[in-house]
XYZ file of C-alpha atoms in Angstrom:
413
model
C -37.804 -57.929 2.668
C -34.704 -58.919 0.777
C -33.591 -56.272 -1.682
C -30.905 -56.474 -4.342
C -28.229 -54.077 -5.520
C -29.557 -51.314 -3.249
C -27.895 -48.406 -5.056
C -29.277 -49.569 -8.392
C -32.702 -50.232 -6.921
C -32.781 -46.782 -5.338
C -32.330 -45.246 -8.794
C -35.020 -47.534 -10.259
C -37.472 -46.497 -7.558
C -37.433 -42.934 -8.901
C -38.553 -44.050 -12.347
C -42.252 -43.789 -13.232
C -44.056 -47.192 -13.279
C -44.028 -47.503 -17.066
C -40.301 -46.809 -17.239
C -39.587 -49.317 -14.477
C -41.669 -51.946 -16.264
C -39.853 -51.354 -19.539
C -36.537 -51.496 -17.699
C -37.364 -54.989 -16.487
C -38.995 -56.229 -19.671
C -35.950 -55.332 -21.700
C -33.603 -56.906 -19.152
C -31.635 -53.707 -18.649
C -31.172 -54.089 -14.894
C -27.476 -53.578 -14.334
C -26.510 -56.936 -12.806
C -29.239 -59.359 -13.963
C -32.952 -59.355 -14.896
C -36.013 -60.397 -12.931
C -37.158 -63.904 -13.787
C -40.506 -63.800 -15.594
C -42.907 -66.557 -16.612
C -41.184 -67.060 -19.965
C -37.707 -67.431 -18.475
C -39.098 -69.539 -15.608
C -40.355 -72.122 -18.093
C -36.754 -72.936 -19.015
C -35.047 -72.011 -15.744
C -34.476 -75.565 -14.480
C -34.414 -77.323 -17.820
C -31.210 -79.159 -16.859
C -32.914 -80.920 -13.945
C -35.033 -84.057 -14.146
C -38.313 -83.923 -12.235
C -37.143 -86.648 -9.849
C -34.043 -84.620 -8.974
C -36.121 -81.502 -8.322
C -38.465 -83.550 -6.119
C -35.495 -84.954 -4.196
C -34.260 -81.401 -3.727
C -37.531 -80.398 -2.059
C -37.456 -83.521 0.117
C -33.887 -82.702 1.130
C -34.769 -79.108 2.070
C -37.566 -80.323 4.339
C -35.411 -83.071 5.877
C -32.581 -80.566 6.360
C -34.832 -78.372 8.523
C -35.104 -81.189 11.064
C -31.379 -81.309 11.804
C -30.048 -77.885 10.795
C -31.267 -74.708 12.441
C -29.901 -72.137 9.999
C -33.047 -71.536 7.958
C -31.181 -69.412 5.397
C -29.351 -72.550 4.249
C -32.481 -74.692 4.180
C -36.198 -73.973 3.753
C -35.619 -70.210 3.637
C -32.757 -70.380 1.187
C -32.989 -67.618 -1.417
C -31.161 -67.055 -4.673
C -28.264 -65.236 -3.064
C -27.554 -68.096 -0.626
C -27.739 -70.932 -3.175
C -24.029 -70.447 -3.852
C -23.234 -71.145 -0.185
C -25.085 -74.491 -0.114
C -23.346 -77.174 -2.219
C -25.853 -79.908 -1.430
C -28.798 -78.088 -3.043
C -26.704 -77.471 -6.163
C -26.045 -81.207 -6.425
C -29.673 -82.150 -5.748
C -31.176 -79.695 -8.260
C -28.971 -79.323 -11.359
C -29.393 -75.862 -12.826
C -30.440 -74.094 -9.598
C -27.052 -72.348 -9.315
C -27.241 -71.196 -12.943
C -30.794 -69.946 -12.397
C -29.726 -67.951 -9.329
C -26.728 -66.557 -11.200
C -28.767 -65.444 -14.224
C -31.929 -64.061 -12.584
C -33.365 -62.340 -9.559
C -36.067 -64.821 -8.493
C -39.040 -62.942 -7.086
C -41.061 -59.828 -7.751
C -41.473 -56.144 -6.972
C -43.985 -54.804 -4.458
C -44.992 -51.244 -3.557
C -44.605 -50.075 0.042
C -47.855 -48.222 0.611
C -46.558 -45.795 3.226
C -43.700 -44.520 1.080
C -44.596 -45.503 -2.481
C -41.162 -47.138 -2.746
C -40.812 -50.182 -4.985
C -38.766 -52.948 -3.452
C -37.770 -56.372 -4.698
C -38.786 -59.416 -2.662
C -36.866 -62.618 -3.219
C -38.797 -65.869 -3.616
C -37.686 -68.714 -1.300
C -36.100 -71.497 -3.345
C -38.605 -74.067 -2.035
C -41.431 -72.068 -3.629
C -39.514 -71.839 -6.925
C -38.957 -75.619 -6.877
C -42.644 -76.215 -6.160
C -43.603 -73.938 -9.043
C -41.302 -75.807 -11.418
C -42.779 -79.178 -10.455
C -46.339 -77.959 -10.874
C -46.108 -75.906 -14.051
C -42.951 -76.894 -15.896
C -42.425 -80.522 -14.899
C -44.677 -83.538 -15.406
C -47.322 -82.304 -12.983
C -49.883 -84.980 -13.723
C -47.467 -87.929 -13.802
C -45.956 -90.176 -11.133
C -42.831 -88.658 -9.606
C -40.369 -90.589 -7.436
C -42.513 -92.851 -5.264
C -45.427 -90.395 -5.260
C -48.693 -90.685 -7.160
C -48.341 -87.145 -8.456
C -46.719 -83.774 -7.831
C -49.740 -82.893 -5.698
C -49.124 -85.945 -3.536
C -45.451 -84.977 -3.136
C -46.227 -81.380 -2.146
C -48.933 -82.451 0.286
C -46.702 -84.995 2.026
C -43.808 -82.584 2.337
C -46.133 -79.846 3.654
C -47.476 -82.154 6.356
C -43.941 -83.282 7.212
C -42.695 -79.696 7.473
C -45.568 -78.836 9.801
C -44.690 -81.791 12.050
C -40.999 -80.800 12.114
C -41.822 -77.224 13.097
C -44.217 -78.392 15.821
C -41.389 -80.231 17.594
C -39.612 -78.642 20.595
C -36.271 -79.047 18.794
C -37.465 -76.687 16.051
C -37.394 -73.729 18.461
C -33.632 -73.610 17.778
C -34.458 -72.330 14.265
C -36.187 -69.186 15.547
C -33.047 -66.980 15.946
C -31.850 -67.620 12.379
C -35.382 -66.944 11.069
C -35.452 -63.610 12.929
C -32.036 -62.727 11.524
C -32.803 -63.864 7.969
C -35.890 -61.652 7.738
C -34.744 -58.849 10.072
C -37.970 -59.096 12.078
C -39.005 -56.241 14.380
C -39.188 -57.974 17.758
C -40.343 -54.858 19.625
C -43.908 -55.238 18.317
C -44.317 -58.824 19.561
C -46.426 -59.603 22.611
C -43.633 -62.005 23.633
C -40.309 -60.745 22.224
C -38.187 -63.336 24.066
C -37.598 -66.134 21.533
C -36.660 -68.560 24.316
C -40.261 -68.491 25.545
C -41.604 -70.235 22.418
C -41.964 -74.008 22.623
C -41.540 -74.629 18.898
C -40.873 -72.821 15.657
C -44.574 -72.950 14.799
C -45.484 -71.198 18.057
C -43.252 -68.346 16.948
C -44.541 -68.484 13.395
C -48.108 -67.675 14.477
C -46.834 -65.237 17.116
C -49.081 -62.558 18.572
C -48.435 -58.830 18.432
C -48.931 -56.225 21.132
C -52.564 -54.998 21.240
C -51.605 -51.559 19.886
C -49.189 -52.789 17.195
C -51.778 -52.688 14.377
C -54.271 -49.845 14.987
C -57.292 -49.663 12.696
C -57.157 -46.681 10.357
C -60.108 -44.270 10.601
C -61.845 -46.276 13.376
C -64.460 -43.558 13.866
C -65.796 -44.004 10.316
C -68.549 -46.684 10.408
C -68.163 -47.162 6.649
C -64.486 -48.014 6.861
C -63.094 -51.396 5.771
C -59.555 -52.443 6.633
C -56.794 -54.825 5.615
C -57.166 -58.326 7.012
C -53.449 -59.152 7.190
C -49.872 -58.006 7.004
C -49.513 -58.849 3.352
C -48.933 -58.030 -0.280
C -52.342 -56.839 -1.458
C -54.208 -56.643 -4.747
C -57.807 -55.420 -5.042
C -60.280 -55.533 -7.927
C -63.762 -53.993 -8.107
C -64.969 -57.077 -10.016
C -63.804 -60.670 -10.363
C -63.524 -60.214 -14.128
C -60.915 -57.488 -13.551
C -59.075 -59.773 -11.121
C -58.916 -62.395 -13.859
C -57.810 -59.811 -16.425
C -54.918 -58.425 -14.396
C -53.894 -61.045 -11.828
C -55.533 -64.492 -11.611
C -54.717 -66.132 -14.936
C -55.683 -69.731 -14.149
C -58.357 -70.860 -16.594
C -60.010 -72.981 -13.892
C -60.724 -70.037 -11.576
C -64.303 -69.017 -10.818
C -66.135 -67.921 -7.686
C -68.242 -71.107 -7.537
C -65.016 -73.130 -7.740
C -63.361 -71.001 -5.071
C -66.322 -71.315 -2.690
C -67.070 -74.858 -3.893
C -70.750 -74.212 -4.555
C -72.895 -75.010 -7.631
C -72.874 -72.332 -10.336
C -76.620 -71.751 -10.000
C -76.690 -71.864 -6.183
C -77.964 -68.933 -4.075
C -74.425 -68.355 -2.799
C -72.965 -68.180 -6.310
C -75.689 -65.718 -7.317
C -75.142 -63.717 -4.118
C -71.458 -63.164 -4.928
C -71.789 -62.785 -8.690
C -69.911 -59.613 -9.670
C -68.336 -59.293 -6.218
C -65.311 -57.152 -5.467
C -62.177 -59.073 -4.514
C -59.241 -58.387 -2.201
C -56.298 -60.820 -2.284
C -54.021 -60.742 0.779
C -50.804 -62.730 0.153
C -48.726 -63.529 3.222
C -45.018 -64.254 2.812
C -43.206 -66.588 5.233
C -41.755 -63.722 7.298
C -45.134 -62.069 7.884
C -47.200 -61.969 11.041
C -49.532 -64.869 10.231
C -52.720 -64.057 12.102
C -55.586 -62.723 10.017
C -58.172 -60.194 11.127
C -61.692 -59.058 10.327
C -61.903 -56.402 7.571
C -65.432 -55.292 8.536
C -67.754 -54.726 11.476
C -69.985 -57.772 11.365
C -71.212 -61.071 12.756
C -69.502 -64.454 12.413
C -71.533 -66.909 10.333
C -71.098 -70.369 8.856
C -67.789 -71.805 7.731
C -66.879 -74.551 5.265
C -63.636 -76.519 5.079
C -62.581 -77.509 1.555
C -59.900 -80.174 1.031
C -57.236 -79.536 -1.559
C -53.596 -79.342 -2.510
C -50.590 -77.442 -1.124
C -49.329 -75.521 -4.151
C -47.288 -72.329 -3.907
C -49.315 -69.086 -4.025
C -46.405 -66.960 -5.224
C -47.444 -64.363 -7.867
C -45.735 -66.294 -10.676
C -47.963 -69.272 -9.827
C -51.131 -67.164 -9.541
C -50.301 -65.496 -12.873
C -49.821 -68.865 -14.590
C -52.602 -69.606 -17.137
C -52.198 -73.392 -17.135
C -53.693 -74.028 -13.710
C -55.409 -72.196 -10.842
C -53.833 -72.645 -7.415
C -56.564 -70.818 -5.455
C -59.330 -73.255 -6.380
C -57.016 -76.276 -6.125
C -55.529 -75.580 -2.686
C -56.851 -76.533 0.736
C -58.998 -73.685 2.091
C -61.631 -72.699 4.616
C -64.475 -70.276 3.851
C -65.986 -68.125 6.613
C -69.095 -66.041 5.957
C -69.416 -62.744 7.821
C -72.553 -60.584 7.842
C -71.649 -56.918 7.321
C -73.355 -54.830 10.020
C -73.884 -51.716 7.884
C -75.383 -53.361 4.778
C -76.626 -56.703 6.084
C -74.815 -58.432 3.217
C -72.511 -61.419 3.605
C -68.764 -61.160 3.014
C -66.886 -64.365 2.142
C -63.525 -64.662 3.883
C -61.460 -67.440 2.293
C -58.301 -68.635 4.078
C -56.151 -70.566 1.598
C -53.323 -72.897 2.546
C -50.168 -73.224 0.447
C -46.932 -75.123 -0.003
C -45.541 -76.150 3.420
C -48.534 -74.670 5.271
C -49.452 -76.878 8.212
C -53.001 -75.759 8.935
C -55.691 -73.076 8.974
C -56.968 -72.319 12.476
C -60.034 -70.193 13.285
C -60.031 -68.391 16.654
C -62.853 -65.832 16.930
C -63.880 -66.909 13.441
C -65.018 -70.204 14.984
C -67.538 -68.463 17.262
C -70.700 -68.409 15.140
C -73.072 -65.587 16.038
C -70.335 -63.497 17.677
C -70.010 -59.814 16.803
C -66.599 -58.809 15.469
C -65.111 -55.389 14.917
C -62.677 -54.265 12.253
C -59.195 -55.420 13.156
C -60.250 -58.190 15.536
C -58.487 -61.516 15.055
C -60.341 -64.252 13.163
C -57.646 -66.940 13.002
C -54.138 -67.837 11.902
C -52.033 -69.964 9.574
C -49.481 -72.435 10.868
C -46.166 -72.714 9.039
C -45.829 -71.483 5.445
C -46.737 -68.704 3.048
C -50.461 -68.370 2.439
C -53.318 -66.198 1.171
C -56.668 -64.781 2.228
C -59.275 -63.737 -0.327
C -62.179 -61.527 0.740
C -65.250 -61.280 -1.495
C -67.505 -58.258 -1.079
C -70.941 -58.232 -2.790
C -72.010 -55.176 -4.751
C -72.545 -52.130 -2.552
C -70.230 -53.182 0.278
C -66.873 -51.620 -0.682
C -65.282 -48.987 -2.852
C -61.569 -49.774 -2.711
C -59.045 -47.008 -2.048
C -57.827 -45.466 -5.292
C -54.109 -46.101 -4.740
C -54.721 -49.828 -4.195
C -56.820 -50.095 -7.357
C -54.219 -48.223 -9.393
C -51.374 -50.480 -8.237
C -53.434 -53.625 -8.814
C -54.211 -52.660 -12.389
C -50.516 -52.141 -13.171
C -50.391 -54.939 -11.837
C -48.192 -54.861 -8.748
C -48.891 -55.848 -5.154
C -49.032 -53.241 -2.366
C -47.339 -53.948 0.955
C -49.834 -53.197 3.763
C -50.449 -54.090 7.400
C -53.457 -55.259 9.375
C -55.824 -52.348 10.028
C -54.719 -50.098 7.176
C -57.535 -48.747 5.032
C -58.859 -51.036 2.306
C -61.773 -48.807 1.294
C -65.192 -47.626 2.410
C -68.797 -48.685 2.021
C -70.512 -46.309 -0.444
C -73.081 -43.980 1.073
């Protein structure tokens, strides 16, 4: 996590949620405010769409020859001032970084502390192109913004699959202050590419399942920023603002299909993975692996500002893969939706590809190759009652920082 003005933030963390929210809404943070959707709409108004697109292209190309990720793909607001070429490529980016903290607060579940997480500049550029630029028009030599983001995502995946990319691993570890002691292979020289490190494995005991003796327990599927909603309508009220979102669209099934009816009124857990996270995802239930469906789509950013944007829904537009799991205790199906995002190379199922196989809570289902990404789990009525603290945070709304295996809720008796 990348925090700002630590002394000031420490004081803010002791404020009650409502006071903290008002502090930010009224832009009374001592050094500068948090960028919100209203300020974001004008944040890069000095830049032409073609220049912003060239900036994204340059960041991706830069990652092929430069191995300091903090001055390239993983550049954040505080490092913009150290990188003259991005300032030239994207007019206004320096002013944006000077005027705002670009990112959002999350709650650390274990401590209740509120910390600020900075948004990588590539995600902010992608958000501008999609929501505040000419998203439906031709840009540079691309058919559309979607075409641009898809091509650059595929290119970034290819760059980070190359042996040369392994040289970027040390700067990535340093940039995000990763805990190497929990890795199954902590020696970075043993990885053949950056992507091999990106979907690294952890030691078997690094993520124990909470309350494993309780057969009704349900756990987190990922190291992530989590929001949970007892119904989809509440998810749309507090978090997913895109007017194109619906469960049939997400699962890509007809509105009157048995599957749509089966998940009507389902509870929803949204697991957002940031670039620095452990990127393997795990089973939240005891169950059996069922059918899966791959759905083609785009590579838009899944940052909260994009998910909270009413103009467009990134979840139902992005590339995704849906795995159905049969819950052992209730016999009901759970839909596990792995969603790709900007600069994500691929979605790979491991045990999730073994149809008919029994899986236990916390067992690995698959992983994402390079990029930030999201998993959505849909639980039919009667499968889960979410933990109260997660529901409370989600209704604020603010994401909760959790790890694989931590309690998500329980199946009602």
